[in-house]
Short mmCIF file of C-alpha atoms in Angstrom, two decimals:
data_model
loop_
_atom_site.label_atom_id
_atom_site.label_comp_id
_atom_site.label_asym_id
_atom_site.label_seq_id
_atom_site.Cartn_x
_atom_site.Cartn_y
_atom_site.Cartn_z
CA MET A 1 0.00 0.00 0.00
CA ILE A 2 1.28 3.45 -0.94
CA PRO A 3 1.47 5.75 2.12
CA ASP A 4 -1.40 8.20 1.91
CA GLY A 5 0.81 11.20 2.43
CA ASP A 6 3.08 10.26 -0.50
CA GLN A 7 0.28 10.07 -3.04
CA ARG A 8 -0.06 12.76 -5.69
CA ALA A 9 -2.32 13.18 -8.70
CA SER A 10 -0.56 13.61 -12.04
CA GLY A 11 -1.14 16.46 -14.46
CA TYR A 12 -2.77 14.02 -16.85
CA ALA A 13 -5.18 12.95 -14.09
CA TRP A 14 -6.34 16.55 -13.78
CA TYR A 15 -6.72 16.75 -17.58
CA VAL A 16 -8.90 13.62 -17.54
CA LEU A 17 -10.96 15.14 -14.74
CA ALA A 18 -11.44 18.30 -16.81
CA VAL A 19 -12.70 16.30 -19.81
CA LEU A 20 -15.03 14.23 -17.63
CA PHE A 21 -16.30 17.45 -16.05
CA VAL A 22 -17.27 18.74 -19.51
CA VAL A 23 -18.95 15.42 -20.29
CA TYR A 24 -21.01 15.69 -17.11
CA ILE A 25 -21.95 19.26 -17.97
CA LEU A 26 -23.36 18.07 -21.28
CA ASN A 27 -24.97 15.12 -19.50
CA PHE A 28 -27.04 17.50 -17.40
CA VAL A 29 -27.65 20.00 -20.17
CA ASP A 30 -29.33 17.23 -22.15
CA ARG A 31 -31.16 15.93 -19.07
CA GLN A 32 -32.29 19.26 -17.63
CA VAL A 33 -33.10 21.41 -20.67
CA ILE A 34 -36.68 20.14 -20.57
CA SER A 35 -37.24 22.33 -17.48
CA ILE A 36 -37.01 25.67 -19.31
CA LEU A 37 -39.01 24.19 -22.21
CA ALA A 38 -41.72 22.71 -19.97
CA GLU A 39 -44.35 25.43 -20.40
CA ASP A 40 -44.09 25.38 -24.21
CA ILE A 41 -44.10 21.57 -24.32
CA LYS A 42 -47.12 21.51 -22.00
CA ARG A 43 -48.99 23.88 -24.32
CA ASP A 44 -48.04 22.31 -27.66
CA LEU A 45 -48.46 18.66 -26.63
CA HIS A 46 -51.49 19.27 -24.34
CA LEU A 47 -49.90 17.84 -21.19
CA ARG A 48 -50.41 18.31 -17.43
CA ASP A 49 -47.88 19.04 -14.69
CA GLU A 50 -47.75 15.38 -13.68
CA ASP A 51 -46.99 14.47 -17.32
CA LEU A 52 -44.08 16.91 -17.32
CA GLY A 53 -42.78 15.38 -14.09
CA PHE A 54 -43.06 11.94 -15.69
CA LEU A 55 -41.14 13.03 -18.81
CA TYR A 56 -38.41 14.77 -16.86
CA GLY A 57 -38.06 12.31 -14.01
CA THR A 58 -39.63 8.90 -14.41
CA ALA A 59 -39.26 8.14 -18.13
CA PHE A 60 -35.63 9.14 -17.93
CA GLY A 61 -34.80 8.08 -14.39
CA VAL A 62 -36.13 4.53 -14.24
CA PHE A 63 -34.25 3.40 -17.33
CA TYR A 64 -31.20 5.36 -16.26
CA ALA A 65 -31.22 3.43 -13.00
CA LEU A 66 -31.92 0.03 -14.52
CA PHE A 67 -29.38 0.16 -17.30
CA GLY A 68 -26.89 1.76 -14.92
CA ILE A 69 -26.55 -1.58 -13.12
CA PRO A 70 -25.46 -3.77 -16.07
CA LEU A 71 -23.53 -0.87 -17.57
CA GLY A 72 -21.83 -0.33 -14.22
CA ARG A 73 -20.91 -3.98 -14.27
CA LEU A 74 -19.53 -3.53 -17.79
CA ALA A 75 -17.49 -0.55 -16.54
CA ASP A 76 -15.95 -2.90 -13.97
CA SER A 77 -14.95 -5.47 -16.59
CA TRP A 78 -14.37 -3.62 -19.88
CA HIS A 79 -12.70 -0.48 -21.25
CA ARG A 80 -14.33 2.41 -19.40
CA VAL A 81 -13.28 5.11 -21.89
CA ARG A 82 -14.84 3.23 -24.80
CA LEU A 83 -18.02 2.62 -22.84
CA MET A 84 -18.39 6.31 -22.06
CA THR A 85 -17.71 7.26 -25.69
CA VAL A 86 -20.50 5.01 -26.98
CA GLY A 87 -22.90 6.20 -24.29
CA LEU A 88 -22.21 9.88 -24.98
CA ALA A 89 -22.90 9.41 -28.68
CA LEU A 90 -26.16 7.58 -27.88
CA TRP A 91 -27.61 10.08 -25.42
CA SER A 92 -26.65 13.04 -27.61
CA THR A 93 -28.44 11.46 -30.56
CA MET A 94 -31.56 10.76 -28.49
CA THR A 95 -31.58 14.34 -27.15
CA ALA A 96 -31.52 15.64 -30.72
CA LEU A 97 -34.33 13.22 -31.64
CA SER A 98 -36.39 14.72 -28.78
CA GLY A 99 -36.56 17.80 -30.96
CA LEU A 100 -38.41 15.85 -33.63
CA ALA A 101 -41.13 14.55 -31.28
CA ASN A 102 -44.69 15.66 -31.98
CA GLY A 103 -46.43 13.85 -29.15
CA GLY A 104 -45.97 12.93 -25.50
CA ALA A 105 -45.33 9.24 -26.26
CA GLN A 106 -42.58 10.05 -28.78
CA LEU A 107 -40.91 12.45 -26.38
CA ALA A 108 -41.12 9.84 -23.60
CA ALA A 109 -39.44 7.25 -25.87
CA ALA A 110 -36.62 9.68 -26.64
CA ARG A 111 -36.20 10.42 -22.94
CA VAL A 112 -35.86 6.69 -22.28
CA GLY A 113 -33.05 6.61 -24.86
CA VAL A 114 -31.34 9.55 -23.16
CA GLY A 115 -31.55 7.70 -19.85
CA VAL A 116 -29.99 4.52 -21.27
CA GLY A 117 -27.12 6.45 -22.86
CA GLU A 118 -26.41 8.57 -19.80
CA ALA A 119 -26.30 5.44 -17.63
CA THR A 120 -22.81 4.77 -19.04
CA ALA A 121 -21.33 8.05 -17.82
CA SER A 122 -21.05 8.07 -14.05
CA PRO A 123 -20.13 4.39 -13.46
CA SER A 124 -17.28 4.85 -15.95
CA ALA A 125 -16.29 8.29 -14.67
CA TYR A 126 -16.40 7.42 -10.96
CA SER A 127 -14.27 4.37 -11.58
CA LEU A 128 -11.79 6.30 -13.75
CA ILE A 129 -11.47 9.11 -11.21
CA SER A 130 -11.01 6.64 -8.36
CA ASP A 131 -8.13 5.05 -10.30
CA TYR A 132 -6.51 8.39 -11.24
CA PHE A 133 -6.73 10.07 -7.81
CA PRO A 134 -5.48 8.83 -4.40
CA ARG A 135 -7.93 8.31 -1.60
CA LYS A 136 -7.05 11.58 0.16
CA LEU A 137 -8.10 13.56 -2.96
CA ARG A 138 -10.95 11.34 -4.08
CA ALA A 139 -13.86 13.30 -2.58
CA THR A 140 -12.41 16.53 -3.97
CA ALA A 141 -12.01 15.05 -7.45
CA LEU A 142 -15.45 13.44 -7.41
CA SER A 143 -16.95 16.70 -6.18
CA ILE A 144 -15.35 18.63 -9.04
CA TYR A 145 -16.72 16.08 -11.49
CA SER A 146 -20.11 16.20 -9.78
CA ALA A 147 -20.17 19.99 -10.11
CA GLY A 148 -21.00 19.30 -13.75
CA ILE A 149 -24.52 18.58 -12.52
CA TYR A 150 -25.03 22.18 -11.51
CA VAL A 151 -23.05 23.83 -14.28
CA GLY A 152 -24.87 21.67 -16.82
CA GLY A 153 -28.24 22.27 -15.24
CA GLY A 154 -27.62 26.01 -15.20
CA CYS A 155 -26.35 26.07 -18.78
CA SER A 156 -29.39 24.10 -19.92
CA LEU A 157 -31.73 26.80 -18.62
CA LEU A 158 -29.63 29.56 -20.13
CA VAL A 159 -29.14 27.93 -23.54
CA GLY A 160 -32.69 26.59 -23.74
CA GLY A 161 -34.25 29.95 -22.87
CA LEU A 162 -32.10 31.84 -25.36
CA VAL A 163 -32.70 29.36 -28.19
CA VAL A 164 -36.47 29.48 -27.69
CA GLN A 165 -36.54 33.27 -27.52
CA HIS A 166 -34.35 33.82 -30.60
CA TRP A 167 -36.05 31.07 -32.61
CA GLN A 168 -39.51 32.47 -31.96
CA ARG A 169 -38.30 36.00 -32.73
CA ALA A 170 -36.62 34.91 -35.96
CA PHE A 171 -39.45 32.64 -37.10
CA PRO A 172 -42.78 33.89 -35.73
CA THR A 173 -44.56 31.96 -38.49
CA ASP A 174 -43.55 29.07 -40.77
CA PRO A 175 -40.35 28.03 -38.91
CA PRO A 176 -37.82 25.78 -40.72
CA LEU A 177 -39.05 22.19 -40.87
CA GLY A 178 -42.05 23.29 -38.84
CA LEU A 179 -40.01 23.12 -35.64
CA ALA A 180 -41.17 24.99 -32.55
CA GLY A 181 -38.66 26.79 -30.37
CA TRP A 182 -38.51 23.98 -27.82
CA GLN A 183 -37.77 21.46 -30.58
CA ALA A 184 -34.92 23.62 -31.91
CA ALA A 185 -33.51 23.80 -28.36
CA PHE A 186 -33.31 20.00 -28.10
CA LEU A 187 -31.42 19.86 -31.39
CA ALA A 188 -29.08 22.66 -30.33
CA VAL A 189 -27.96 20.94 -27.13
CA GLY A 190 -27.94 17.38 -28.46
CA LEU A 191 -25.74 17.55 -31.56
CA PRO A 192 -22.53 18.96 -29.93
CA GLY A 193 -22.23 15.78 -27.88
CA LEU A 194 -21.19 13.85 -30.97
CA LEU A 195 -18.08 16.04 -31.25
CA LEU A 196 -17.27 15.66 -27.56
CA ALA A 197 -17.49 11.87 -27.91
CA ALA A 198 -14.54 11.99 -30.33
CA LEU A 199 -12.41 13.75 -27.67
CA VAL A 200 -13.41 11.31 -24.93
CA ALA A 201 -12.25 8.43 -27.13
CA THR A 202 -8.65 9.71 -26.89
CA LEU A 203 -8.37 9.36 -23.08
CA ARG A 204 -6.06 6.72 -21.63
CA GLU A 205 -7.42 3.85 -19.55
CA PRO A 206 -5.70 3.68 -16.10
CA VAL A 207 -4.69 0.46 -14.34
CA ARG A 208 -7.35 -0.49 -11.82
CA GLY A 209 -6.27 -0.17 -8.19
CA ALA A 210 -2.72 1.00 -8.98
CA VAL A 211 -3.21 4.32 -7.18
CA GLU A 212 -3.85 2.37 -3.95
CA GLY A 213 -0.92 0.01 -4.51
CA LEU A 214 -3.23 -2.94 -5.15
CA PRO A 215 -2.38 -5.65 -7.69
CA ALA A 216 -4.02 -5.18 -11.08
CA PRO A 217 -6.96 -7.55 -11.53
CA ALA A 218 -6.83 -9.97 -14.43
CA PRO A 219 -8.75 -8.81 -17.52
CA HIS A 220 -12.27 -10.18 -17.68
CA PRO A 221 -12.34 -13.02 -20.23
CA ALA A 222 -15.80 -12.18 -21.63
CA PRO A 223 -17.08 -8.75 -20.52
CA PHE A 224 -19.98 -8.59 -22.97
CA ARG A 225 -21.17 -12.07 -22.09
CA ALA A 226 -21.18 -10.94 -18.47
CA PHE A 227 -23.04 -7.77 -19.49
CA ALA A 228 -25.70 -9.82 -21.30
CA SER A 229 -26.00 -12.07 -18.27
CA GLU A 230 -26.40 -9.02 -16.04
CA LEU A 231 -29.03 -7.59 -18.38
CA LEU A 232 -30.93 -10.86 -18.11
CA THR A 233 -31.19 -10.37 -14.35
CA ILE A 234 -32.68 -6.88 -14.52
CA LEU A 235 -34.71 -6.49 -17.73
CA PRO A 236 -38.29 -7.78 -17.32
CA PRO A 237 -39.59 -10.27 -18.38
CA LEU A 238 -36.15 -11.80 -19.00
CA THR A 239 -35.71 -11.65 -15.23
CA LEU A 240 -37.97 -14.70 -14.93
CA ILE A 241 -35.61 -16.72 -17.14
CA ALA A 242 -32.64 -15.69 -15.01
CA ALA A 243 -34.52 -16.61 -11.83
CA ALA A 244 -35.54 -20.00 -13.26
CA ARG A 245 -31.90 -20.77 -14.06
CA ARG A 246 -31.06 -20.36 -10.38
CA GLY A 247 -33.66 -22.94 -9.35
CA ALA A 248 -37.32 -23.37 -8.47
CA GLY A 249 -36.94 -21.59 -5.14
CA ALA A 250 -35.42 -18.49 -6.75
CA LEU A 251 -38.18 -18.44 -9.38
CA ALA A 252 -40.87 -18.70 -6.70
CA VAL A 253 -39.40 -15.78 -4.74
CA ASN A 254 -39.14 -13.72 -7.91
CA LEU A 255 -42.77 -14.42 -8.83
CA VAL A 256 -43.93 -13.42 -5.34
CA ALA A 257 -42.04 -10.13 -5.66
CA LEU A 258 -43.54 -9.55 -9.11
CA ALA A 259 -47.04 -10.25 -7.81
CA ALA A 260 -46.53 -7.81 -4.94
CA VAL A 261 -45.38 -5.07 -7.30
CA VAL A 262 -48.30 -5.70 -9.70
CA ALA A 263 -50.75 -5.55 -6.80
CA ALA A 264 -49.26 -2.28 -5.54
CA VAL A 265 -49.44 -0.70 -9.01
CA ALA A 266 -53.03 -1.89 -9.46
CA LEU A 267 -54.00 -0.44 -6.08
CA LEU A 268 -52.44 2.92 -6.92
CA HIS A 269 -54.27 2.96 -10.27
CA ALA A 270 -57.55 2.10 -8.56
CA MET A 271 -56.96 5.10 -6.29
CA GLY A 272 -56.76 7.34 -9.36
CA GLU A 273 -53.03 7.44 -9.95
CA PRO A 274 -51.76 7.58 -13.57
CA LEU A 275 -50.82 4.10 -14.78
CA PRO A 276 -47.64 4.91 -16.83
CA GLN A 277 -45.91 6.53 -13.83
CA TRP A 278 -46.41 3.63 -11.48
CA ILE A 279 -45.83 0.92 -14.07
CA ALA A 280 -42.44 2.53 -14.67
CA VAL A 281 -41.64 2.84 -10.96
CA GLY A 282 -42.93 -0.67 -10.25
CA THR A 283 -40.81 -2.04 -13.08
CA GLY A 284 -37.80 -0.34 -11.53
CA VAL A 285 -38.45 -1.73 -8.05
CA TYR A 286 -39.04 -5.27 -9.33
CA ALA A 287 -36.00 -5.15 -11.63
CA VAL A 288 -33.69 -4.01 -8.84
CA PHE A 289 -34.99 -6.79 -6.59
CA SER A 290 -34.34 -9.35 -9.34
CA TRP A 291 -30.84 -8.03 -9.93
CA ALA A 292 -29.94 -8.03 -6.23
CA SER A 293 -31.20 -11.59 -5.84
CA ALA A 294 -29.07 -12.74 -8.77
CA LEU A 295 -26.03 -10.80 -7.55
CA ARG A 296 -26.21 -12.52 -4.19
CA GLN A 297 -25.73 -15.90 -5.82
CA ARG A 298 -23.41 -14.93 -8.71
CA ASP A 299 -21.01 -12.52 -6.94
CA PRO A 300 -21.30 -12.86 -3.15
CA PRO A 301 -18.43 -10.43 -2.34
CA THR A 302 -19.97 -7.60 -4.39
CA PHE A 303 -23.38 -8.31 -2.85
CA ALA A 304 -21.86 -8.35 0.63
CA LEU A 305 -20.10 -4.99 0.26
CA ILE A 306 -22.98 -3.21 -1.51
CA VAL A 307 -26.50 -4.60 -1.00
CA GLY A 308 -25.50 -6.52 2.12
CA THR A 309 -23.87 -3.56 3.84
CA PRO A 310 -26.34 -1.41 5.85
CA ALA A 311 -23.88 1.50 5.88
CA PHE A 312 -23.82 1.56 2.07
CA LEU A 313 -27.61 1.41 1.83
CA CYS A 314 -28.04 4.18 4.41
CA VAL A 315 -25.72 6.48 2.42
CA VAL A 316 -27.76 5.73 -0.73
CA VAL A 317 -31.08 6.46 0.99
CA ALA A 318 -29.78 9.59 2.72
CA TYR A 319 -28.54 11.15 -0.50
CA GLY A 320 -31.45 9.75 -2.52
CA LEU A 321 -33.91 11.70 -0.37
CA ASN A 322 -31.71 14.78 -0.68
CA ALA A 323 -31.97 14.33 -4.47
CA PHE A 324 -35.76 13.88 -4.12
CA LEU A 325 -36.00 17.55 -3.13
CA SER A 326 -33.14 18.83 -5.27
CA TYR A 327 -34.41 17.37 -8.54
CA ALA A 328 -37.92 18.62 -7.91
CA ALA A 329 -36.73 22.14 -7.07
CA SER A 330 -34.36 22.34 -10.03
CA PHE A 331 -37.05 21.20 -12.48
CA TRP A 332 -39.98 23.26 -11.20
CA ALA A 333 -38.09 26.48 -10.45
CA ALA A 334 -38.30 27.82 -14.01
CA PRO A 335 -41.98 26.90 -14.53
CA TYR A 336 -42.81 28.48 -11.14
CA ALA A 337 -41.00 31.69 -12.09
CA MET A 338 -42.76 31.89 -15.45
CA ARG A 339 -46.19 30.80 -14.23
CA ALA A 340 -46.48 32.45 -10.80
CA LEU A 341 -44.17 35.44 -11.20
CA ALA A 342 -44.63 36.22 -14.92
CA VAL A 343 -40.91 35.91 -15.68
CA SER A 344 -39.91 35.48 -19.33
CA PRO A 345 -38.16 32.25 -20.45
CA ALA A 346 -35.00 34.20 -21.32
CA GLU A 347 -34.86 35.89 -17.90
CA ALA A 348 -35.62 32.65 -16.07
CA GLY A 349 -32.94 30.87 -18.05
CA LEU A 350 -30.34 33.57 -17.52
CA ILE A 351 -30.82 34.18 -13.79
CA LEU A 352 -31.96 30.77 -12.59
CA GLY A 353 -29.50 29.04 -14.90
CA GLY A 354 -26.57 31.24 -13.98
CA GLY A 355 -27.40 31.05 -10.30
CA ALA A 356 -27.76 27.26 -10.44
CA ALA A 357 -24.42 26.84 -12.19
CA LEU A 358 -22.57 29.05 -9.71
CA SER A 359 -24.25 27.88 -6.51
CA GLY A 360 -24.05 24.21 -7.45
CA PHE A 361 -20.40 24.42 -8.47
CA LEU A 362 -19.43 26.28 -5.31
CA GLY A 363 -21.52 24.01 -3.12
CA VAL A 364 -20.40 20.65 -4.44
CA THR A 365 -16.71 21.57 -4.58
CA SER A 366 -16.69 23.18 -1.12
CA GLY A 367 -18.67 20.20 0.20
CA GLY A 368 -16.01 17.85 -1.16
CA LEU A 369 -13.22 19.88 0.42
CA ILE A 370 -15.07 19.93 3.75
CA ALA A 371 -15.66 16.18 3.52
CA ASP A 372 -12.01 15.37 2.81
CA ARG A 373 -10.84 17.62 5.66
CA LEU A 374 -13.29 16.08 8.13
CA ARG A 375 -12.38 12.58 6.95
CA ARG A 376 -8.77 13.08 8.09
CA THR A 377 -9.75 13.06 11.74
CA ASN A 378 -13.21 11.46 11.68
CA PRO A 379 -13.97 8.20 9.83
CA SER A 380 -17.57 9.40 9.46
CA GLY A 381 -16.61 12.93 8.46
CA ARG A 382 -17.90 12.63 4.92
CA LEU A 383 -21.42 12.12 6.24
CA VAL A 384 -21.53 15.55 7.90
CA PRO A 385 -22.02 17.46 4.60
CA VAL A 386 -24.68 14.89 3.62
CA LEU A 387 -26.65 15.62 6.80
CA CYS A 388 -26.24 19.37 6.34
CA GLY A 389 -27.43 19.06 2.75
CA ALA A 390 -30.63 17.40 3.98
CA VAL A 391 -31.58 20.05 6.55
CA LEU A 392 -30.20 23.46 5.59
CA PRO A 393 -32.11 23.89 2.28
CA VAL A 394 -35.54 23.61 3.94
CA PRO A 395 -36.15 27.25 4.99
CA PHE A 396 -34.89 28.54 1.64
CA LEU A 397 -37.25 26.22 -0.27
CA VAL A 398 -40.20 27.32 1.87
CA ILE A 399 -39.52 31.02 1.29
CA GLY A 400 -38.58 30.60 -2.37
CA PHE A 401 -41.64 28.64 -3.49
CA THR A 402 -44.00 31.03 -1.70
CA ALA A 403 -42.23 34.17 -2.98
CA SER A 404 -44.21 36.95 -4.63
CA ALA A 405 -41.14 38.66 -6.12
CA PRO A 406 -38.65 37.09 -8.55
CA LEU A 407 -35.62 38.36 -6.63
CA THR A 408 -36.68 36.48 -3.50
CA LEU A 409 -37.06 33.28 -5.50
CA TYR A 410 -33.65 33.73 -7.15
CA LEU A 411 -31.81 34.35 -3.87
CA CYS A 412 -33.52 31.49 -2.03
CA LEU A 413 -32.87 29.00 -4.81
CA PHE A 414 -29.23 30.04 -4.93
CA ALA A 415 -28.82 29.47 -1.19
CA SER A 416 -30.84 26.26 -1.21
CA GLN A 417 -28.86 24.68 -4.01
CA TYR A 418 -25.54 25.74 -2.52
CA VAL A 419 -26.11 23.87 0.74
CA ALA A 420 -28.03 20.96 -0.83
CA SER A 421 -25.10 20.20 -3.14
CA TRP A 422 -22.65 19.72 -0.25
CA GLY A 423 -23.61 16.08 0.06
CA LEU A 424 -23.14 14.77 -3.49
CA GLY A 425 -19.38 14.33 -3.71
CA SER A 426 -19.25 13.38 -0.04
CA ALA A 427 -21.81 10.60 -0.39
CA ALA A 428 -20.24 9.35 -3.61
CA ALA A 429 -16.79 9.15 -2.03
CA ALA A 430 -18.21 7.39 1.03
CA THR A 431 -19.71 4.64 -1.13
CA GLN A 432 -16.49 4.23 -3.13
CA ASP A 433 -14.50 3.75 0.08
CA LEU A 434 -16.82 0.92 1.15
CA VAL A 435 -16.04 -1.35 -1.84
CA LEU A 436 -13.03 -2.91 -3.57
CA PRO A 437 -11.65 -1.37 -6.79
CA ARG A 438 -13.18 -4.01 -9.05
CA MET A 439 -16.64 -3.17 -7.65
CA ARG A 440 -16.58 0.59 -8.14
CA GLY A 441 -18.66 0.74 -11.30
CA THR A 442 -21.33 -1.46 -9.74
CA ALA A 443 -21.19 0.58 -6.52
CA THR A 444 -21.69 3.78 -8.52
CA ALA A 445 -24.66 2.31 -10.36
CA THR A 446 -26.19 1.23 -7.06
CA PHE A 447 -25.59 4.69 -5.59
CA PHE A 448 -27.43 6.24 -8.51
CA ILE A 449 -30.40 3.95 -7.97
CA GLY A 450 -31.12 6.03 -4.89
CA THR A 451 -30.59 9.24 -6.80
CA THR A 452 -32.91 8.17 -9.60
CA LEU A 453 -35.59 5.84 -8.23
CA LEU A 454 -35.95 7.78 -4.98
CA GLY A 455 -35.06 11.23 -6.27
CA LEU A 456 -35.56 11.69 -9.98
CA ALA A 457 -38.39 9.23 -10.63
CA LEU A 458 -40.47 10.38 -7.66
CA GLY A 459 -39.60 13.97 -6.66
CA PRO A 460 -40.49 15.93 -9.83
CA TYR A 461 -43.50 13.71 -10.55
CA LEU A 462 -45.02 13.96 -7.06
CA ALA A 463 -44.58 17.74 -7.03
CA GLY A 464 -46.37 17.88 -10.40
CA ARG A 465 -49.08 15.45 -9.32
CA ILE A 466 -49.85 17.39 -6.16
CA SER A 467 -49.78 20.60 -8.23
CA THR A 468 -52.37 19.11 -10.59
CA LEU A 469 -54.60 18.00 -7.72
CA SER A 470 -54.27 21.20 -5.69
CA GLY A 471 -53.98 23.72 -8.51
CA SER A 472 -50.85 25.14 -6.86
CA LEU A 473 -47.27 24.44 -7.87
CA SER A 474 -46.15 25.95 -4.57
CA THR A 475 -48.19 23.37 -2.65
CA GLY A 476 -46.77 20.62 -4.83
CA MET A 477 -43.20 21.58 -3.97
CA LEU A 478 -43.68 22.25 -0.26
CA ALA A 479 -45.48 18.92 0.28
CA LEU A 480 -42.24 17.14 -0.55
CA LEU A 481 -40.59 18.46 2.62
CA ALA A 482 -42.32 15.63 4.50
CA VAL A 483 -39.38 13.35 3.54
CA VAL A 484 -36.75 15.44 5.36
CA PRO A 485 -36.95 13.50 8.67
CA LEU A 486 -36.44 10.23 6.77
CA GLY A 487 -33.34 11.61 5.07
CA VAL A 488 -31.90 12.79 8.38
CA ALA A 489 -32.55 9.40 10.00
CA ALA A 490 -30.76 7.59 7.15
CA GLY A 491 -27.84 10.03 7.36
CA VAL A 492 -27.45 9.55 11.11
CA ALA A 493 -27.52 5.77 10.68
CA ALA A 494 -24.85 6.00 7.97
CA TYR A 495 -22.71 8.22 10.22
CA ARG A 496 -22.74 5.55 12.90
CA LEU A 497 -22.22 2.54 10.60
CA VAL A 498 -19.64 3.69 8.01
CA PRO A 499 -16.41 3.45 10.12
CA GLU A 500 -16.88 -0.19 11.01
CA ALA A 501 -18.03 -1.10 7.50
CA GLU A 502 -14.95 0.51 5.96
CA ARG A 503 -12.61 -1.05 8.51
CA THR A 504 -13.92 -4.55 7.79
CA ARG A 505 -14.23 -4.16 4.00
CA GLU A 506 -11.51 -6.63 2.97
CA ALA A 507 -12.37 -9.15 5.69
CA ARG A 508 -16.03 -9.25 4.73
CA ALA A 509 -15.15 -9.61 1.04
CA ARG A 510 -12.86 -12.55 1.85
CA ALA A 511 -15.51 -14.12 4.05
CA ALA A 512 -17.99 -13.86 1.17
CA GLY A 513 -15.57 -15.54 -1.22
CA GLU A 514 -13.27 -12.83 -2.65
CA LEU A 515 -10.07 -14.34 -4.05
CA GLY A 516 -6.79 -12.75 -3.06
#
């Protein structure tokens, strides 16, 4: 093992981080641009607030989460740079195709494609960064990378608002190809990703574990066969085949889980809930259960250090509930400004987008620095920013989404996002420290299950659904604050459990069957 104090990051490592940062910016531009376009899409495609929440969150998030698991596994066994290059080209193409949609179903299908493509990015990037940077700098590096969320989200509002405004001004009637301003915006942010993919392809692949002085693992003999096998465990209805291969008992358990999910979805529909939303969420829950059951039998060490580690799961839930609020606020901020405060799309994009980029970048990078400093003297130090990120945004969200003046909304959202973003790099680094190098891609995918299934697939939708039912977007947003105590409880549990889980990492992996 290399002494922690002797470790340094090379200049090339910082170059790789810079390129990955740009990739993540584009990742969130393509994901988030729908926010500033929401009012126009709602009008042109005759949608409701809950439909917008479904398009932004659920249609994207569920498939992002599900494909993130097998793609995370592929990142652990194949060339991570190549995987990210292919994924970037795919999600950029699907974003551009969103601009050709003329109905809600077509736009939902394109959003699914964006989710599948983007699922390659973070498992590959987290694993690359963890192999380029020593442990003492890992939270800082991951926080810088994660700042792309906020810069990208801010740029999406700015670029989307400007494209719509200039397109409508230039073509008030008979626009080229009959494209509305929101369609032109999707094309404008999607196509540049194809150029960036060519740059990503030139990055060098680091040796896994070398930065920690660990022996390089042997190359996987058949990474794509393993990927297909992993896909079989998580993609319904193929999950039933995978369960049957493990025996009659495994198939019976899988069928019971499927029946429970179907019953829950049917009950929600009978209560008046929209069927597509809960079919998608139910599919996600069932698929994750099927995958975890298969992982337990196929790779006991990975199961033991991820799904079987309460500390890991508590970190995922704690940050997932943080993301529940953050995703909802970031999506509905622009529609609230335009709808309740009569702000123009260009102004909302400029101020909310610029503020989001700055506050998020400052918050996530300072949160990473705080986490690394606290970690030096406290094994649970990285959980402190996570807990702060769950509690401190609350008063700012309450004031912001009841504001009667745009300036109040802008200032409150800036402050809220700054403190909420403290926890992202900290939580990510905490999960990476709990697993072995060969498991990092899978650990990242599992971490993002919380961010997507808990946060992205539920937060924006529930705010929109409550807005539809109550007639108030403010009520829709503020109702989500009911999850804050749950997030705090998960964060406190993680704070108590992480030191022992990290200390016993190698021993538990060996006990579960890890070789070497």
